Short mmCIF file of C-alpha atoms (C1' of nucleotides) in Angstrom, two decimals:
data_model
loop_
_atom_site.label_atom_id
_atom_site.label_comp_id
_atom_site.label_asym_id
_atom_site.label_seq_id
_atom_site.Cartn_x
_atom_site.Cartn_y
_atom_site.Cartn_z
CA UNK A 178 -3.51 9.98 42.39
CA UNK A 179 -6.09 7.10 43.09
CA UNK A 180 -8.11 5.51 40.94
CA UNK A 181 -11.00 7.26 42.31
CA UNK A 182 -9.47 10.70 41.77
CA UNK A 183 -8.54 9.46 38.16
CA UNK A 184 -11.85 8.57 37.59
CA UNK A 185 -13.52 12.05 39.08
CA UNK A 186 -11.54 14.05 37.10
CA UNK A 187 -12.04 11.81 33.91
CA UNK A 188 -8.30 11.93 33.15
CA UNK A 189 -7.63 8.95 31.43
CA UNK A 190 -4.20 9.15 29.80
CA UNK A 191 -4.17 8.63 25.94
CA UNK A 192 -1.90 5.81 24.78
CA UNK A 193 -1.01 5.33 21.13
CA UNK A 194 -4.04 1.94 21.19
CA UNK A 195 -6.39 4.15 22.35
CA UNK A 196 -6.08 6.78 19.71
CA UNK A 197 -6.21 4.00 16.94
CA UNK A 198 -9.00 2.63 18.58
CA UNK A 199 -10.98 5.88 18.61
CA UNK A 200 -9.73 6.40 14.95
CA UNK A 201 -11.35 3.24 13.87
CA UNK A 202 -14.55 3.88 15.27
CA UNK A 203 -15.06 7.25 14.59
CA UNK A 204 -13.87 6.41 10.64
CA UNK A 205 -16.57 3.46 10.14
CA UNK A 206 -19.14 6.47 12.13
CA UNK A 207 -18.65 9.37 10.27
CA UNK A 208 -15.99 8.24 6.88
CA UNK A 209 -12.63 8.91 6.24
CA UNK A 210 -13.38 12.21 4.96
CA UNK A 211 -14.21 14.01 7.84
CA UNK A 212 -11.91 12.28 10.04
CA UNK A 213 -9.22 15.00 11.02
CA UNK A 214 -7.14 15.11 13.79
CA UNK A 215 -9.27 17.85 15.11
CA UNK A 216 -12.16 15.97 15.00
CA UNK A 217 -10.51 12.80 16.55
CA UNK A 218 -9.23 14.93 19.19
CA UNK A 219 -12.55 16.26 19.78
CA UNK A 220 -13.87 12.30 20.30
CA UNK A 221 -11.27 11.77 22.65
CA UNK A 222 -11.74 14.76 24.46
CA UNK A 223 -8.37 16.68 23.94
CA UNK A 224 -6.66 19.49 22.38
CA UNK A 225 -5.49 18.47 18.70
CA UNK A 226 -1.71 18.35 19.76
CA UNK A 227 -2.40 15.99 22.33
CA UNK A 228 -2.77 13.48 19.80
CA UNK A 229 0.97 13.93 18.58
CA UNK A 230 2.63 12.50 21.45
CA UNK A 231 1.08 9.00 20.59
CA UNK A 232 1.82 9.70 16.59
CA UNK A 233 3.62 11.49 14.67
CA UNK A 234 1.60 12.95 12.35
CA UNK A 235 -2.05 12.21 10.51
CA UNK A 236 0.13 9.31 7.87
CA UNK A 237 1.38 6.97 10.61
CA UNK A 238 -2.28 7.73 12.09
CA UNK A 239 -3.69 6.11 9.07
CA UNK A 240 -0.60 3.65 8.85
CA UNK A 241 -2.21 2.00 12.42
CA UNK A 242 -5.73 2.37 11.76
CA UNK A 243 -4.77 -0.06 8.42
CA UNK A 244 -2.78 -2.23 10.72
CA UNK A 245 -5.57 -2.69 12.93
CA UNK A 246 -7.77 -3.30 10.20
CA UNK A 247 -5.57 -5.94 8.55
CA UNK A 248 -4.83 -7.49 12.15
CA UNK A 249 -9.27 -8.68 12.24
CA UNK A 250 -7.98 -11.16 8.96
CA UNK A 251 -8.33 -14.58 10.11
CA UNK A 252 -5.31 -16.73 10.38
CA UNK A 253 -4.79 -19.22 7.17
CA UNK A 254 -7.03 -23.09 8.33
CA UNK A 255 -4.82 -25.86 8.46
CA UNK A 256 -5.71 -29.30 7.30
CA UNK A 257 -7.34 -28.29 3.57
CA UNK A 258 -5.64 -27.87 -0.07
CA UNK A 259 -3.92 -24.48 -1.01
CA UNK A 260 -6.50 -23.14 -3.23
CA UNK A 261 -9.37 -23.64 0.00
CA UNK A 262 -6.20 -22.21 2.55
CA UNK A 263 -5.95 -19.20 0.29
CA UNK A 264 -9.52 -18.51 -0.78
CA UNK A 265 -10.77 -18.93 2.44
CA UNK A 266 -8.11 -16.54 4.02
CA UNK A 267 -9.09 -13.89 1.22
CA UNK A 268 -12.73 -14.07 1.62
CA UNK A 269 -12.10 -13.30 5.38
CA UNK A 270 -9.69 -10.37 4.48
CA UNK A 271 -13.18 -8.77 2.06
CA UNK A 272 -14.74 -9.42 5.46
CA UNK A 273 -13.07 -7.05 7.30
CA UNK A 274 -12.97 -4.57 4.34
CA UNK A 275 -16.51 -4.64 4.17
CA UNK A 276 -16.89 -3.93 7.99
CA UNK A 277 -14.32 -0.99 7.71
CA UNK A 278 -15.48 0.58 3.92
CA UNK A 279 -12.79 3.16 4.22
CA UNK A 280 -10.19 0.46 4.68
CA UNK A 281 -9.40 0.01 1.11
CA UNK A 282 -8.95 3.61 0.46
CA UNK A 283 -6.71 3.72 3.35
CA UNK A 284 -4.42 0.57 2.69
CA UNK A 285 -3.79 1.53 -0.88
CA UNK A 286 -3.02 5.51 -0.54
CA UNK A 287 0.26 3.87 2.33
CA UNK A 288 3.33 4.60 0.26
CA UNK A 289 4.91 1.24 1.47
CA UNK A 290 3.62 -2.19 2.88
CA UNK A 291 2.84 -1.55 6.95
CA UNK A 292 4.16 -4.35 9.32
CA UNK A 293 0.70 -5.80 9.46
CA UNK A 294 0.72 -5.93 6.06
CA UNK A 295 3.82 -7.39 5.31
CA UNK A 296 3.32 -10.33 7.84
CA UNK A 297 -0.09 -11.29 6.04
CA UNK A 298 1.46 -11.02 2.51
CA UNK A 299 4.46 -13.43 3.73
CA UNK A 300 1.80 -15.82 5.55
CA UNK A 301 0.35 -15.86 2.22
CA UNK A 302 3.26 -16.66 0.11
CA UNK A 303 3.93 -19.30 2.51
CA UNK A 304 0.57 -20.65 1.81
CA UNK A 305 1.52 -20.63 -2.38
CA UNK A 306 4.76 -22.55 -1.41
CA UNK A 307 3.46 -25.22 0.88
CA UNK A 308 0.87 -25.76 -2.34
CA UNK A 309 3.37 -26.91 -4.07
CA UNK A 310 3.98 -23.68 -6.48
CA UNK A 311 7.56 -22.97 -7.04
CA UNK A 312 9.22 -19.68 -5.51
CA UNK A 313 9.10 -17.96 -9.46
CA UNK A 314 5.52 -19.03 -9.97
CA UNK A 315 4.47 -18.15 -6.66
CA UNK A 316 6.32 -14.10 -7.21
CA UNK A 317 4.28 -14.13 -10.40
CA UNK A 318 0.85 -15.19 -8.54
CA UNK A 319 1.40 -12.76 -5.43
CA UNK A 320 1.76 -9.95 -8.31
CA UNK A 321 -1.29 -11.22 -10.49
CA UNK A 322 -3.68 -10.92 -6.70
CA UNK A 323 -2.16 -7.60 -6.20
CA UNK A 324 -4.27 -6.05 -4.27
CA UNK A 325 -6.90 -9.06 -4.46
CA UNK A 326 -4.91 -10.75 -2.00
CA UNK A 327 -6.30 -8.16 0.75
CA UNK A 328 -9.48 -8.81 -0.17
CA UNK A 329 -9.90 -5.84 -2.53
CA UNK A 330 -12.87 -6.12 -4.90
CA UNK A 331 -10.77 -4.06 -7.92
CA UNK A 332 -13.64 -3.12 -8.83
CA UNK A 333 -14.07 -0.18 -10.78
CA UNK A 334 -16.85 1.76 -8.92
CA UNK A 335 -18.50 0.84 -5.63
CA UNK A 336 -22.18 -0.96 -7.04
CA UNK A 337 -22.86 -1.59 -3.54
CA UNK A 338 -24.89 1.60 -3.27
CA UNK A 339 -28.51 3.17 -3.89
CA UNK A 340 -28.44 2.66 -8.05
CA UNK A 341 -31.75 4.09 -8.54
CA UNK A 342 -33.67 2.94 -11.36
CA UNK A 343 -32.07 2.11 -14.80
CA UNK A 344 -31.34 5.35 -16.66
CA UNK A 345 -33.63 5.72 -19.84
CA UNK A 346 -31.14 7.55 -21.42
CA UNK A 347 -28.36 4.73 -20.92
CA UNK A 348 -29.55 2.17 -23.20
CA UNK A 349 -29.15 4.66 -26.24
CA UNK A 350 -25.62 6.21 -25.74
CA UNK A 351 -24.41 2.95 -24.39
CA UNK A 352 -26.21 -0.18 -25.95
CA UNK A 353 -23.81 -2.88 -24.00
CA UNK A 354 -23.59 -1.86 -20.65
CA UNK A 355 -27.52 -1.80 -21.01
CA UNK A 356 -27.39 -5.35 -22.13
CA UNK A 357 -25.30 -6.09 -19.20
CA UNK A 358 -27.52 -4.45 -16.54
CA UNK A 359 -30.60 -6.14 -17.95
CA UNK A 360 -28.94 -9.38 -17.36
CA UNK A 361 -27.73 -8.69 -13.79
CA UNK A 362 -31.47 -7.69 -13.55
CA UNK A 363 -32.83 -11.02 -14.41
CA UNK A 364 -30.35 -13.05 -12.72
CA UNK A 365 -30.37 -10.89 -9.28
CA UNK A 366 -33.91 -12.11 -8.73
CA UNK A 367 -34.79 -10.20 -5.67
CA UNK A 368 -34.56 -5.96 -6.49
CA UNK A 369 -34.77 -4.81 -9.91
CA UNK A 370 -32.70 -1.77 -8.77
CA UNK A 371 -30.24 -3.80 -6.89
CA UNK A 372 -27.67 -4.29 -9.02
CA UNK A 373 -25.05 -7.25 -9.35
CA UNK A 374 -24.11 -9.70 -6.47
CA UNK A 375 -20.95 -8.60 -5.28
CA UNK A 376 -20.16 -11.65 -3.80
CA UNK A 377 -20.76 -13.62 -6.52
CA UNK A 378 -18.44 -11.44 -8.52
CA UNK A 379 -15.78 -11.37 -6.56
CA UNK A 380 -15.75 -15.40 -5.96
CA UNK A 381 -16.08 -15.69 -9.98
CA UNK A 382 -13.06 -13.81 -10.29
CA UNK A 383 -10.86 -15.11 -7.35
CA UNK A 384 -11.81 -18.61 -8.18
CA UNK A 385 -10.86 -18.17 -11.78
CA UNK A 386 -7.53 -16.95 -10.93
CA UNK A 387 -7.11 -20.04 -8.41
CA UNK A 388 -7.57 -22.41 -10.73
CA UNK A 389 -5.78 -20.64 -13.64
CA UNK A 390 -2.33 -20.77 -11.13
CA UNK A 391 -3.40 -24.71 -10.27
CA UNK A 392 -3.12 -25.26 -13.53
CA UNK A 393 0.08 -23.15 -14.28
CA UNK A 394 1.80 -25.29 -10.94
CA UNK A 395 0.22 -28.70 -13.24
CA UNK A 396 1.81 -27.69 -16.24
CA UNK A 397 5.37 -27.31 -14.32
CA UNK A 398 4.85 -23.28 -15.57
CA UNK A 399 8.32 -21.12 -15.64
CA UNK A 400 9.09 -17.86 -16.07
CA UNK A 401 10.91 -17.98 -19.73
CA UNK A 402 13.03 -15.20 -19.28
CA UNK A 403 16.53 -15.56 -19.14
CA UNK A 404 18.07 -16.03 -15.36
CA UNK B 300 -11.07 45.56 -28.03
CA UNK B 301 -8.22 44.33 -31.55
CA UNK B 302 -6.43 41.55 -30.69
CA UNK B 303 -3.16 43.28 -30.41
CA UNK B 304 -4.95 44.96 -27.20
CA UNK B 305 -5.90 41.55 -25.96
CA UNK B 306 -2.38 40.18 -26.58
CA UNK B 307 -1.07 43.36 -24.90
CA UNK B 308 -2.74 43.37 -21.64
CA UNK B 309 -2.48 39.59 -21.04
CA UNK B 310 -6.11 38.84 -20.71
CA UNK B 311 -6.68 35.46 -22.64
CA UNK B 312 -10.34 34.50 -21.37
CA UNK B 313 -10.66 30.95 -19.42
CA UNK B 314 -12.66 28.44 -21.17
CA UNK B 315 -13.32 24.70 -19.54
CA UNK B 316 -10.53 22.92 -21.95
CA UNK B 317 -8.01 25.32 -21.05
CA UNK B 318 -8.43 24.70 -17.37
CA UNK B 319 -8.81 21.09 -17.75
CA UNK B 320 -5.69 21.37 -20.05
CA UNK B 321 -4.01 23.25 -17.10
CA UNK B 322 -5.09 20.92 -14.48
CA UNK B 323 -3.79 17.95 -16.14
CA UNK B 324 -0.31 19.81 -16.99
CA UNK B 325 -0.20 21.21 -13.99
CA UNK B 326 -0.70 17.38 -11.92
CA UNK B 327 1.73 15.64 -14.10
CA UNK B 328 4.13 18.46 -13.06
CA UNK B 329 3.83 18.98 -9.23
CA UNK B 330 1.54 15.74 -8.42
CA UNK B 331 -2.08 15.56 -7.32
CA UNK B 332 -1.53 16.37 -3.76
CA UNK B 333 -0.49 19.36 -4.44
CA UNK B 334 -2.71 20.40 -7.06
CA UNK B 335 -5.21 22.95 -5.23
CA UNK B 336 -8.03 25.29 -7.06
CA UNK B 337 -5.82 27.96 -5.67
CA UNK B 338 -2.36 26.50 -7.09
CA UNK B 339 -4.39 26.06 -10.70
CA UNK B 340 -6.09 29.47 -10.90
CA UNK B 341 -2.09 31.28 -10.25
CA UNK B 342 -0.74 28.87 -12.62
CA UNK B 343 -3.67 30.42 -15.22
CA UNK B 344 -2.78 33.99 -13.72
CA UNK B 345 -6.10 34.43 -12.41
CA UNK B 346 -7.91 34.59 -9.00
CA UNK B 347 -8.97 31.26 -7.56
CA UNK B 348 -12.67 32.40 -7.86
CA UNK B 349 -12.46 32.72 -11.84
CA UNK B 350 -12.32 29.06 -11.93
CA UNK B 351 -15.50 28.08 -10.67
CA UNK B 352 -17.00 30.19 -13.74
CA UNK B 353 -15.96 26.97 -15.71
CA UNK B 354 -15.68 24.15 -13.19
CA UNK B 355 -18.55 24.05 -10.44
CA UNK B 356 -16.40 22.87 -7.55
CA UNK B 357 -13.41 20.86 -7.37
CA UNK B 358 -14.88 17.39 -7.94
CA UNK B 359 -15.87 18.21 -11.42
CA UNK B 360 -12.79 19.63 -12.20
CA UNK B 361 -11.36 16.17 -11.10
CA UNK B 362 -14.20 14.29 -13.17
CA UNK B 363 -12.79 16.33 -16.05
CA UNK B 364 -9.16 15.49 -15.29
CA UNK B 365 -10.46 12.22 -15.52
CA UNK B 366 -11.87 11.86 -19.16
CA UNK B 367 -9.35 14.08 -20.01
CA UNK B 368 -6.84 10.93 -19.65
CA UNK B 369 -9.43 8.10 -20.52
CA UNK B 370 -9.58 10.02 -23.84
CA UNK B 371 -6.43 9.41 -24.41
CA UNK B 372 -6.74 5.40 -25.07
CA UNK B 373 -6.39 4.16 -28.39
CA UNK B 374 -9.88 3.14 -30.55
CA UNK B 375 -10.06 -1.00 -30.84
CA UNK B 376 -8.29 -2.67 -33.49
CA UNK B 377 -10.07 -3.70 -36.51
CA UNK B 378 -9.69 -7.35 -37.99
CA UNK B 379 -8.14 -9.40 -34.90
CA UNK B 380 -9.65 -12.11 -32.58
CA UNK B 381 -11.25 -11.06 -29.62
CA UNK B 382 -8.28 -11.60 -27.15
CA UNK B 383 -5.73 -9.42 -29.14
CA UNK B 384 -8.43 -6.45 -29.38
CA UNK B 385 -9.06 -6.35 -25.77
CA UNK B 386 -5.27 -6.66 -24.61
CA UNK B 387 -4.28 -4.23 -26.61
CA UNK B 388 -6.97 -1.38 -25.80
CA UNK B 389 -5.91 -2.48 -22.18
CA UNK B 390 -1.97 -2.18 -22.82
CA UNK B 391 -3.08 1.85 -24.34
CA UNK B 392 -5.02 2.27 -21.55
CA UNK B 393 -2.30 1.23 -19.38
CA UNK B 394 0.20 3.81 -21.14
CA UNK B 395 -2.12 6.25 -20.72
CA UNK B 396 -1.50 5.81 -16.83
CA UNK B 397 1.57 5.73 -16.98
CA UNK B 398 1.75 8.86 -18.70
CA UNK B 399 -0.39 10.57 -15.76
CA UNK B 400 0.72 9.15 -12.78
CA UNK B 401 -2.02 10.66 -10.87
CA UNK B 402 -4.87 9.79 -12.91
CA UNK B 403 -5.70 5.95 -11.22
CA UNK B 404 -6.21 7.56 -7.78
CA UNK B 405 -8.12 10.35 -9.55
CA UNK B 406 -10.30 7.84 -11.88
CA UNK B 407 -10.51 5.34 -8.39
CA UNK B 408 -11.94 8.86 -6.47
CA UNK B 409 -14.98 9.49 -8.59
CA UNK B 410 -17.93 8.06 -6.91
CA UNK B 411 -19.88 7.42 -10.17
CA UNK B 412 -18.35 6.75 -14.08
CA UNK B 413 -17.27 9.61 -16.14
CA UNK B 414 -19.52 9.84 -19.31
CA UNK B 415 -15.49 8.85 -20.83
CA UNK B 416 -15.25 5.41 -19.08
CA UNK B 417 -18.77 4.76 -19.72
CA UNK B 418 -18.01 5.41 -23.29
CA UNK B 419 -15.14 3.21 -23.07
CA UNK B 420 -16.65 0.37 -20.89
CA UNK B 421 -19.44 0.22 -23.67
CA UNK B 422 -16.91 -0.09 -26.46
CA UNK B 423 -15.06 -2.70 -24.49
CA UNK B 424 -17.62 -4.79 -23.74
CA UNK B 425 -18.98 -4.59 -27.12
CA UNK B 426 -15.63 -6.73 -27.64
CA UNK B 427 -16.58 -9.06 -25.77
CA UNK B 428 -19.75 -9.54 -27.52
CA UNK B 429 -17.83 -9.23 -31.23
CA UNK B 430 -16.02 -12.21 -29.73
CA UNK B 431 -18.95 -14.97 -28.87
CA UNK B 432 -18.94 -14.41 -25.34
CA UNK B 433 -22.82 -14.53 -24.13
CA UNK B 434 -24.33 -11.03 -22.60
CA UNK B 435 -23.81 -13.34 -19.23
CA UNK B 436 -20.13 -14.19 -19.68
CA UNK B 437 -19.63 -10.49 -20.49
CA UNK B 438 -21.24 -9.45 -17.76
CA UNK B 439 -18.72 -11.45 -15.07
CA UNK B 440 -15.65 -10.81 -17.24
CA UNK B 441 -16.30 -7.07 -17.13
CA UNK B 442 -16.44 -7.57 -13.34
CA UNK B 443 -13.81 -9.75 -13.36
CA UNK B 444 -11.44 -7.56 -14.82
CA UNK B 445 -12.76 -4.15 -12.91
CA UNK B 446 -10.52 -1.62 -12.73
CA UNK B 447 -7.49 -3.95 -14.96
CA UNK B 448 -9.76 -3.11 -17.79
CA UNK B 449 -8.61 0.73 -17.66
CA UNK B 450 -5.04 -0.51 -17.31
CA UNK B 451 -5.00 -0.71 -13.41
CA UNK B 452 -2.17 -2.50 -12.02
CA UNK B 453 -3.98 -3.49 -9.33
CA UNK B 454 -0.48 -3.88 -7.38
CA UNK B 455 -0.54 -3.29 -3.87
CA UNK B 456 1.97 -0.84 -3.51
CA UNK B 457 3.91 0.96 -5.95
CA UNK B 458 7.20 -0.83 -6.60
CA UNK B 459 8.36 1.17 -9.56
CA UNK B 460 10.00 3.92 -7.05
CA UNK B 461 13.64 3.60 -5.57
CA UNK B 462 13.71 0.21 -4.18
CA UNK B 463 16.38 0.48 -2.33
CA UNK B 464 19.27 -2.32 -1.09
CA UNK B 465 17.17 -5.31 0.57
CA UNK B 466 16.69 -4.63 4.01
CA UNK B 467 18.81 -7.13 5.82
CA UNK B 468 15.83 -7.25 8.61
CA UNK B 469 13.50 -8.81 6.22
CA UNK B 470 14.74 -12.26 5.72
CA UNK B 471 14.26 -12.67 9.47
CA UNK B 472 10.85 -11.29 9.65
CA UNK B 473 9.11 -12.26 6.40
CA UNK B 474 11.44 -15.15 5.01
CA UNK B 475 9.11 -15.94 1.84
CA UNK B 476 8.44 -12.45 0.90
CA UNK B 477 12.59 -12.96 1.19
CA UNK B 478 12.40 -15.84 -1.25
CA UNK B 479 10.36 -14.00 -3.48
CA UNK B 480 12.32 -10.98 -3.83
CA UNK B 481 15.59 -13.03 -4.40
CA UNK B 482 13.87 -14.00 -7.01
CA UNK B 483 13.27 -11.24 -8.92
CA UNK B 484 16.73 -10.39 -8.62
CA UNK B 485 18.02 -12.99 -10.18
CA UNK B 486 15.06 -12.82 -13.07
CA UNK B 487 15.75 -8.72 -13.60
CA UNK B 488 19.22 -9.62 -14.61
CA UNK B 489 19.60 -5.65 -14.48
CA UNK B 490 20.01 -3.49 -11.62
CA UNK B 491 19.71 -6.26 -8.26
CA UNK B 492 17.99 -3.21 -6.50
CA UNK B 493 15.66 -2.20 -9.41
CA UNK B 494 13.22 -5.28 -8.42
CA UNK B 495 9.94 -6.37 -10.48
CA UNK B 496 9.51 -6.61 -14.37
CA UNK B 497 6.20 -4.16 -13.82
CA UNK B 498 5.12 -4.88 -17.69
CA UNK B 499 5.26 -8.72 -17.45
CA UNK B 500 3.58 -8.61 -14.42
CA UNK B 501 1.24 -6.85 -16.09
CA UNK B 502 1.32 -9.12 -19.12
CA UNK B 503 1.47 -12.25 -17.08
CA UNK B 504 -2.32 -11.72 -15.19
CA UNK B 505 -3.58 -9.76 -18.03
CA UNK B 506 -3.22 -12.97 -20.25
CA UNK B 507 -4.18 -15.73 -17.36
CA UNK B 508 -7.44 -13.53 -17.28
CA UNK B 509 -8.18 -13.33 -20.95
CA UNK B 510 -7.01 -17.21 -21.32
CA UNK B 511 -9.48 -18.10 -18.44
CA UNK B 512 -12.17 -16.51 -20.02
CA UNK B 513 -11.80 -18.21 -23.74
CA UNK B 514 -11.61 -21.56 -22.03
CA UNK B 515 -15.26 -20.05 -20.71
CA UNK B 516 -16.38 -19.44 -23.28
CA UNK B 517 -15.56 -22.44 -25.45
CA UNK B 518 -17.15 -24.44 -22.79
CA UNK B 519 -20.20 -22.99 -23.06
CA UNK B 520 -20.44 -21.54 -19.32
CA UNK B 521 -23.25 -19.50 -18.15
CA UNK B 522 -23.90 -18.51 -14.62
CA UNK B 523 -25.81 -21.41 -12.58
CA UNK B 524 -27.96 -19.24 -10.28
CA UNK B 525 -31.32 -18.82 -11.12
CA UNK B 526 -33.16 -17.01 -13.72
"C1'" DA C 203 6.02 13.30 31.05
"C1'" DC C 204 2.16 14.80 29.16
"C1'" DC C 205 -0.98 18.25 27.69
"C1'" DT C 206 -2.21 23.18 26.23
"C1'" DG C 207 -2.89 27.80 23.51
"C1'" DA C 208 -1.84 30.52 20.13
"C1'" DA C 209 -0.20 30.95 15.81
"C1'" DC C 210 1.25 29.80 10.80
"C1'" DA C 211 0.43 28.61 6.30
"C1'" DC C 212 -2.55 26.56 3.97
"C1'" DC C 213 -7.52 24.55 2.04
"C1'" DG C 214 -12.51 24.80 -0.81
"C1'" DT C 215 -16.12 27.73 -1.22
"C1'" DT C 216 -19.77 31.78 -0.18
"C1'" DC C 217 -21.17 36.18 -1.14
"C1'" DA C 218 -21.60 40.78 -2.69
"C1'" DA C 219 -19.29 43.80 -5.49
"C1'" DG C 220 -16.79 45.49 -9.43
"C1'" DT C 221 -16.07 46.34 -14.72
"C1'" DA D 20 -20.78 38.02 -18.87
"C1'" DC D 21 -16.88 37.40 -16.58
"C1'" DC D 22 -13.73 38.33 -13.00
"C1'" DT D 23 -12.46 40.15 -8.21
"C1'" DG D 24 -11.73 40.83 -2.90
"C1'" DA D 25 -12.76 39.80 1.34
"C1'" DA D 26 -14.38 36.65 4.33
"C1'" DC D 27 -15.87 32.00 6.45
"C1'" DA D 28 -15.05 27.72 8.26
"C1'" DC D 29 -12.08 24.60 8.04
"C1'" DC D 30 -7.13 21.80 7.62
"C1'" DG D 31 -2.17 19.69 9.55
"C1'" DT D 32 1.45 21.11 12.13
"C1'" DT D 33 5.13 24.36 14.70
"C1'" DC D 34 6.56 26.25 18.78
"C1'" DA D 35 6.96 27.82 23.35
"C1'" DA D 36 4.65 27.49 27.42
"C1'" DG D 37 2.21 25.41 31.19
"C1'" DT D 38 1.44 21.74 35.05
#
DNA sequence: ACCTGAACACCGTTCAAGT
DNA sequence: ACCTGAACACCGTTCAAGT
C-alpha cells in the first residue's frame, strides 16, 4: 500500500504512543471521568477492542498516561546547592500536575511505582545524597515528601476553583476557619472571592521541610533505633 | 402491624444510619471498588432503588461514608501544650484510617468538605490559636499540613502490602532507591522483606512539621506579602 | 498482524407503578 | 410513605470471527 493509498483511506495504524497520546489529550479535554476506553476509541476512530492490542487493559492505560505525565518533569540543574536542585525539580514536577489536573488522581490510585516514576524518585534520592544527607536520613526525607516529591499539593480539597462568596452561615458553626478565610482575604489583595495563593502555600510548606532536613543533615541527625 | 409481625416477615424499615452503617461495614469488608448501590441495597435485602429513599445518589452516600469515619477521631486533649494536642488528634485520626482502609481515597474524592471535617478542621485550628500561633501562622500551617492533618500518610504508594524479596533488577536500574531500601532492612531488624517502619515515618514528618512551626512561631513570623 | 461485531456481566439512575 | 420492576444509557472485557 502507498502512502497515498494510506492516506485516502485514513488508515493510520494505532501504536501503543499514539493511544497514550490521544489518552492525554482527550483526559486534560474532557477529565478523567469520562475518559473510557469507548470514548478513547471513539477519538481515535476505532472499535473499543482495537485499543487492546496496544494495552492490556484500562490500568496499564492509565499506568502510561502517568508515565507520560511524569516524563514533562524537568531534569534536576546542575551547578546549585541541594535544597535549590531539589526545590527547583519539585516546583517543575507541580508544573506539569497543574497542566494535566487529573494527573494526581491518576499517579496515586497506581498500586505500585511505574518505571517513570521510579527513575524520578531515584534521580531524586541521588540529589539528597550528593547534598551531603546520609543514606538513613535521606530514606527518612524521601518518606516525609511522600507524595510532595511529585509535586503533589496534599492539600486537602482543591481551593483552586470558583469559591463563591464567603458563606454567612460559616462564621457561626465554624468561628476559626472564618478567621482564617478573612485573613487569606486581606492578604490575597486582588479577589475577595479568590481564595488562598496556592503557590505561596505550597512553597511555605516545601521550603519549611527543606530547611527542617538541612538542619537535621547539620545536626549529624540518626535514626535512633537499634540497627 | 405488632412487632412480632414485623420480626416475622423480615421487613426492618431503612433509615440513613443504617445504610451508612451498612456502607461502611460493607467497604471495610469487600473494599471500595467493589462497593456498588446495587451490592449495598442486597447486602440490606432490599432492591437497589430503596436506597435512594435515604441517600440521593451515590456521592452522598460516599459524603456520608465519609463523616461516618471522621467521627470517629478522638475530641482534643485538655491541659497539654499545643504540640502534644495536635499530634495526638492527628495520631486518632490516623487510626481511624487505618481502621477503614478505604476512607482516604473516599475523604480525597469529595469535591467540597464534609460538614465532619469542617467540624474538625475548626476544632483543629482552634489549637493552633489555644497555642499563640497568629490567625496568619494558622492559616499556612493548616495548609501546610493539608491532608496530614486528617492522618494522611501522604506516601506515594502503599508499602504496607506484601513487599516481596528485593527485585534483583533494581539495584541496576535505580541504585539509590537500592541504597535506600537496604536501609530499611537493616533498620526493621524484623522480617528483611517486611520494609518501612510506616508509624515512624509517620512520626518522623509529623514532628519535623510541628517543630518547624514552634520555631515560627517563637520567632515571631508573619507572612511578608502585602496587606 | 491487526481490527471487528456481538455478547456478557456489570454500573448508576429514571420513571411509572404498586401496596 | 415507602418500596418495587422494568428500562435506559452506559461500563470494561471475552471470544470467535473477519481481512
Amino acid at each position: 500500500m502507498t502512502r497515498q493509498e494510506a492516506t485516502h483511506t485514513q488508515r493510520i495504524f494505532l501504536n501503543r504512543d499514539r493511544v497514550l497520546r490521544a489518552a492525554v489529550a482527550l483526559a486534560d479535554a474532557i477529565g478523567i471521568d469520562a475518559l473510557s476506553m469507548r470514548r478513547l476509541a471513539q477519538e481515535l476512530d476505532v472499535v473499543p477492542m482495537a485499543l487492546y492490542k496496544h494495552v492490556a487493559n484500562k490500568e496499564e492505560l492509565l499506568d502510561g498516561m502517568a508515565d507520560t505525565v511524569v516524563g514533562e518533569i524537568d531534569p534536576p540543574a546542575v551547578g546549585s546547592d541541594w535544597q535549590s536542585v531539589v526545590r527547583g525539580r519539585i516546583l517543575s514536577a507541580r508544573r506539569a500536575l497543574l497542566r494535566h489536573p487529573w494527573a494526581a488522581r491518576v499517579i496515586e490510585s497506581r498500586t505500585g511505582p511505574t518505571p517513570a516514576v521510579l527513575a524520578y524518585l531515584d534521580s531524586m534520592a541521588g540529589s539528597f545524597r550528593d547534598g551531603g544527607l546520609s543514606a538513613d536520613l535521606t530514606h527518612h526525607v524521601m518518606h516525609a515528601m511522600g507524595s510532595r516529591l511529585l509535586g503533589f499539593s496534599q492539600e486537602l480539597f482543591d481551593t483552586s476553583g470558583p469559591s463563591g462568596p464567603p458563606d454567612p452561615g460559616l462564621a457561626a458553626h465554624y468561628p476559626h476557619i472564618a478567621e482564617l478565610a478573612a485573613t487569606a482575604a486581606h492578604e490575597g489583595g486582588s479577589t475577595v472571592g479568590g481564595g488562598c495563593d496556592d503557590q505561596f502555600e505550597f512553597e511555605f510548606a516545601l521550603d519549611l521541610l527543606l530547611d527542617g532536613f538541612e538542619r537535621l543533615r547539620r545536626q549529624g541527625w540518626t535514626s535512633t533505633r537499634k540497627a
